């Protein structure tokens, strides 16, 4: 969700004397001007409220089901099998591209490629 903003956007607020003194005292510690301190404070509070309300909460049954599903995964469906095949094809194509330039796959992890010193020396 993109929100357009410009320097002309203004928010006028009323503040009691105690709150204003607290604001001035706090911003003095962090050496920020009043506007920037208020903006940062509003963002921090807004992030905290949004995070709290958008947090996923599990009850005991939810946790048991979650861990059961981790320990006992279902068989992949057709879409997942196609996605895995597509991924393997992309990785193989990328590996082939780099191997044309002298990169070699590691024996233990063939999807990781390294450039041997001999290939580097030939480029110098």
JSON list of N, CA and C in Angstrom, two decimals, residues 5-13 15 23-24 26-27 30-48 50:
[
{"chain": "A", "resi": 5, "resn": "UNK", "atom": "N", "xyz": [3.20, 11.22, -0.14]},
{"chain": "A", "resi": 5, "resn": "UNK", "atom": "CA", "xyz": [3.40, 12.22, 0.90]},
{"chain": "A", "resi": 5, "resn": "UNK", "atom": "C", "xyz": [4.28, 13.32, 0.36]},
{"chain": "A", "resi": 6, "resn": "UNK", "atom": "N", "xyz": [4.08, 14.50, 0.89]},
{"chain": "A", "resi": 6, "resn": "UNK", "atom": "CA", "xyz": [4.98, 15.58, 0.55]},
{"chain": "A", "resi": 6, "resn": "UNK", "atom": "C", "xyz": [5.16, 16.46, 1.78]},
{"chain": "A", "resi": 7, "resn": "UNK", "atom": "N", "xyz": [6.05, 17.41, 1.70]},
{"chain": "A", "resi": 7, "resn": "UNK", "atom": "CA", "xyz": [6.37, 18.26, 2.84]},
{"chain": "A", "resi": 7, "resn": "UNK", "atom": "C", "xyz": [5.20, 19.16, 3.23]},
{"chain": "A", "resi": 8, "resn": "UNK", "atom": "N", "xyz": [4.19, 19.26, 2.37]},
{"chain": "A", "resi": 8, "resn": "UNK", "atom": "CA", "xyz": [3.05, 20.12, 2.67]},
{"chain": "A", "resi": 8, "resn": "UNK", "atom": "C", "xyz": [2.02, 19.45, 3.58]},
{"chain": "A", "resi": 9, "resn": "UNK", "atom": "N", "xyz": [2.13, 18.10, 3.77]},
{"chain": "A", "resi": 9, "resn": "UNK", "atom": "CA", "xyz": [1.21, 17.41, 4.66]},
{"chain": "A", "resi": 9, "resn": "UNK", "atom": "C", "xyz": [1.45, 17.91, 6.08]},
{"chain": "A", "resi": 10, "resn": "UNK", "atom": "N", "xyz": [0.37, 18.33, 6.74]},
{"chain": "A", "resi": 10, "resn": "UNK", "atom": "CA", "xyz": [0.49, 18.92, 8.07]},
{"chain": "A", "resi": 10, "resn": "UNK", "atom": "C", "xyz": [-0.46, 18.22, 9.02]},
{"chain": "A", "resi": 11, "resn": "UNK", "atom": "N", "xyz": [0.00, 18.00, 10.24]},
{"chain": "A", "resi": 11, "resn": "UNK", "atom": "CA", "xyz": [-0.81, 17.44, 11.30]},
{"chain": "A", "resi": 11, "resn": "UNK", "atom": "C", "xyz": [-0.73, 18.40, 12.48]},
{"chain": "A", "resi": 12, "resn": "UNK", "atom": "N", "xyz": [-1.86, 18.97, 12.84]},
{"chain": "A", "resi": 12, "resn": "UNK", "atom": "CA", "xyz": [-1.88, 19.89, 13.99]},
{"chain": "A", "resi": 12, "resn": "UNK", "atom": "C", "xyz": [-2.43, 19.12, 15.18]},
{"chain": "A", "resi": 13, "resn": "UNK", "atom": "N", "xyz": [-1.73, 19.20, 16.30]},
{"chain": "A", "resi": 13, "resn": "UNK", "atom": "CA", "xyz": [-2.18, 18.51, 17.50]},
{"chain": "A", "resi": 13, "resn": "UNK", "atom": "C", "xyz": [-2.15, 19.46, 18.69]},
{"chain": "A", "resi": 15, "resn": "UNK", "atom": "N", "xyz": [-1.57, 19.72, 22.80]},
{"chain": "A", "resi": 15, "resn": "UNK", "atom": "CA", "xyz": [-0.82, 18.96, 23.77]},
{"chain": "A", "resi": 15, "resn": "UNK", "atom": "C", "xyz": [-0.86, 19.69, 25.11]},
{"chain": "A", "resi": 23, "resn": "UNK", "atom": "N", "xyz": [7.93, 15.61, 26.22]},
{"chain": "A", "resi": 23, "resn": "UNK", "atom": "CA", "xyz": [8.43, 15.56, 24.85]},
{"chain": "A", "resi": 23, "resn": "UNK", "atom": "C", "xyz": [9.75, 16.31, 24.74]},
{"chain": "A", "resi": 24, "resn": "UNK", "atom": "N", "xyz": [9.80, 17.51, 25.28]},
{"chain": "A", "resi": 24, "resn": "UNK", "atom": "CA", "xyz": [11.02, 18.32, 25.20]},
{"chain": "A", "resi": 24, "resn": "UNK", "atom": "C", "xyz": [12.18, 17.66, 25.94]},
{"chain": "A", "resi": 26, "resn": "UNK", "atom": "N", "xyz": [12.59, 14.40, 26.53]},
{"chain": "A", "resi": 26, "resn": "UNK", "atom": "CA", "xyz": [13.02, 13.20, 25.81]},
{"chain": "A", "resi": 26, "resn": "UNK", "atom": "C", "xyz": [13.80, 13.56, 24.55]},
{"chain": "A", "resi": 27, "resn": "UNK", "atom": "N", "xyz": [13.31, 14.52, 23.80]},
{"chain": "A", "resi": 27, "resn": "UNK", "atom": "CA", "xyz": [14.02, 14.84, 22.54]},
{"chain": "A", "resi": 27, "resn": "UNK", "atom": "C", "xyz": [15.36, 15.50, 22.82]},
{"chain": "A", "resi": 30, "resn": "UNK", "atom": "N", "xyz": [18.08, 12.82, 22.76]},
{"chain": "A", "resi": 30, "resn": "UNK", "atom": "CA", "xyz": [18.47, 12.24, 21.47]},
{"chain": "A", "resi": 30, "resn": "UNK", "atom": "C", "xyz": [18.85, 13.30, 20.44]},
{"chain": "A", "resi": 31, "resn": "UNK", "atom": "N", "xyz": [18.81, 14.57, 20.85]},
{"chain": "A", "resi": 31, "resn": "UNK", "atom": "CA", "xyz": [19.27, 15.67, 20.00]},
{"chain": "A", "resi": 31, "resn": "UNK", "atom": "C", "xyz": [18.58, 15.69, 18.63]},
{"chain": "A", "resi": 32, "resn": "UNK", "atom": "N", "xyz": [17.25, 15.67, 18.66]},
{"chain": "A", "resi": 32, "resn": "UNK", "atom": "CA", "xyz": [16.47, 15.77, 17.43]},
{"chain": "A", "resi": 32, "resn": "UNK", "atom": "C", "xyz": [15.57, 17.00, 17.51]},
{"chain": "A", "resi": 33, "resn": "UNK", "atom": "N", "xyz": [15.27, 17.60, 16.34]},
{"chain": "A", "resi": 33, "resn": "UNK", "atom": "CA", "xyz": [14.32, 18.71, 16.38]},
{"chain": "A", "resi": 33, "resn": "UNK", "atom": "C", "xyz": [12.93, 18.15, 16.67]},
{"chain": "A", "resi": 34, "resn": "UNK", "atom": "N", "xyz": [12.04, 19.02, 17.09]},
{"chain": "A", "resi": 34, "resn": "UNK", "atom": "CA", "xyz": [10.71, 18.60, 17.55]},
{"chain": "A", "resi": 34, "resn": "UNK", "atom": "C", "xyz": [9.94, 17.81, 16.48]},
{"chain": "A", "resi": 35, "resn": "UNK", "atom": "N", "xyz": [9.93, 18.30, 15.26]},
{"chain": "A", "resi": 35, "resn": "UNK", "atom": "CA", "xyz": [9.18, 17.62, 14.20]},
{"chain": "A", "resi": 35, "resn": "UNK", "atom": "C", "xyz": [9.70, 16.21, 13.95]},
{"chain": "A", "resi": 36, "resn": "UNK", "atom": "N", "xyz": [11.01, 16.07, 13.84]},
{"chain": "A", "resi": 36, "resn": "UNK", "atom": "CA", "xyz": [11.59, 14.76, 13.57]},
{"chain": "A", "resi": 36, "resn": "UNK", "atom": "C", "xyz": [11.33, 13.81, 14.74]},
{"chain": "A", "resi": 37, "resn": "UNK", "atom": "N", "xyz": [11.46, 14.31, 15.97]},
{"chain": "A", "resi": 37, "resn": "UNK", "atom": "CA", "xyz": [11.20, 13.48, 17.14]},
{"chain": "A", "resi": 37, "resn": "UNK", "atom": "C", "xyz": [9.76, 12.99, 17.14]},
{"chain": "A", "resi": 38, "resn": "UNK", "atom": "N", "xyz": [8.82, 13.88, 16.85]},
{"chain": "A", "resi": 38, "resn": "UNK", "atom": "CA", "xyz": [7.41, 13.49, 16.83]},
{"chain": "A", "resi": 38, "resn": "UNK", "atom": "C", "xyz": [7.15, 12.47, 15.72]},
{"chain": "A", "resi": 39, "resn": "UNK", "atom": "N", "xyz": [7.71, 12.71, 14.52]},
{"chain": "A", "resi": 39, "resn": "UNK", "atom": "CA", "xyz": [7.52, 11.76, 13.42]},
{"chain": "A", "resi": 39, "resn": "UNK", "atom": "C", "xyz": [8.06, 10.38, 13.78]},
{"chain": "A", "resi": 40, "resn": "UNK", "atom": "N", "xyz": [9.27, 10.33, 14.32]},
{"chain": "A", "resi": 40, "resn": "UNK", "atom": "CA", "xyz": [9.87, 9.04, 14.69]},
{"chain": "A", "resi": 40, "resn": "UNK", "atom": "C", "xyz": [9.06, 8.35, 15.78]},
{"chain": "A", "resi": 41, "resn": "UNK", "atom": "N", "xyz": [8.58, 9.13, 16.76]},
{"chain": "A", "resi": 41, "resn": "UNK", "atom": "CA", "xyz": [7.78, 8.55, 17.84]},
{"chain": "A", "resi": 41, "resn": "UNK", "atom": "C", "xyz": [6.48, 7.98, 17.32]},
{"chain": "A", "resi": 42, "resn": "UNK", "atom": "N", "xyz": [5.83, 8.70, 16.42]},
{"chain": "A", "resi": 42, "resn": "UNK", "atom": "CA", "xyz": [4.58, 8.21, 15.84]},
{"chain": "A", "resi": 42, "resn": "UNK", "atom": "C", "xyz": [4.83, 6.93, 15.05]},
{"chain": "A", "resi": 43, "resn": "UNK", "atom": "N", "xyz": [5.90, 6.90, 14.27]},
{"chain": "A", "resi": 43, "resn": "UNK", "atom": "CA", "xyz": [6.21, 5.69, 13.49]},
{"chain": "A", "resi": 43, "resn": "UNK", "atom": "C", "xyz": [6.48, 4.49, 14.40]},
{"chain": "A", "resi": 44, "resn": "UNK", "atom": "N", "xyz": [7.26, 4.71, 15.46]},
{"chain": "A", "resi": 44, "resn": "UNK", "atom": "CA", "xyz": [7.55, 3.61, 16.39]},
{"chain": "A", "resi": 44, "resn": "UNK", "atom": "C", "xyz": [6.27, 3.07, 17.01]},
{"chain": "A", "resi": 45, "resn": "UNK", "atom": "N", "xyz": [5.41, 3.97, 17.46]},
{"chain": "A", "resi": 45, "resn": "UNK", "atom": "CA", "xyz": [4.15, 3.54, 18.08]},
{"chain": "A", "resi": 45, "resn": "UNK", "atom": "C", "xyz": [3.26, 2.85, 17.06]},
{"chain": "A", "resi": 46, "resn": "UNK", "atom": "N", "xyz": [3.16, 3.40, 15.86]},
{"chain": "A", "resi": 46, "resn": "UNK", "atom": "CA", "xyz": [2.32, 2.80, 14.82]},
{"chain": "A", "resi": 46, "resn": "UNK", "atom": "C", "xyz": [2.83, 1.41, 14.45]},
{"chain": "A", "resi": 47, "resn": "UNK", "atom": "N", "xyz": [4.16, 1.26, 14.30]},
{"chain": "A", "resi": 47, "resn": "UNK", "atom": "CA", "xyz": [4.74, -0.06, 14.01]},
{"chain": "A", "resi": 47, "resn": "UNK", "atom": "C", "xyz": [4.42, -1.06, 15.12]},
{"chain": "A", "resi": 48, "resn": "UNK", "atom": "N", "xyz": [4.50, -0.61, 16.37]},
{"chain": "A", "resi": 48, "resn": "UNK", "atom": "CA", "xyz": [4.23, -1.51, 17.50]},
{"chain": "A", "resi": 48, "resn": "UNK", "atom": "C", "xyz": [2.77, -1.95, 17.51]},
{"chain": "A", "resi": 50, "resn": "UNK", "atom": "N", "xyz": [0.61, -1.99, 14.91]},
{"chain": "A", "resi": 50, "resn": "UNK", "atom": "CA", "xyz": [0.36, -2.84, 13.75]},
{"chain": "A", "resi": 50, "resn": "UNK", "atom": "C", "xyz": [0.94, -4.23, 13.98]}
]
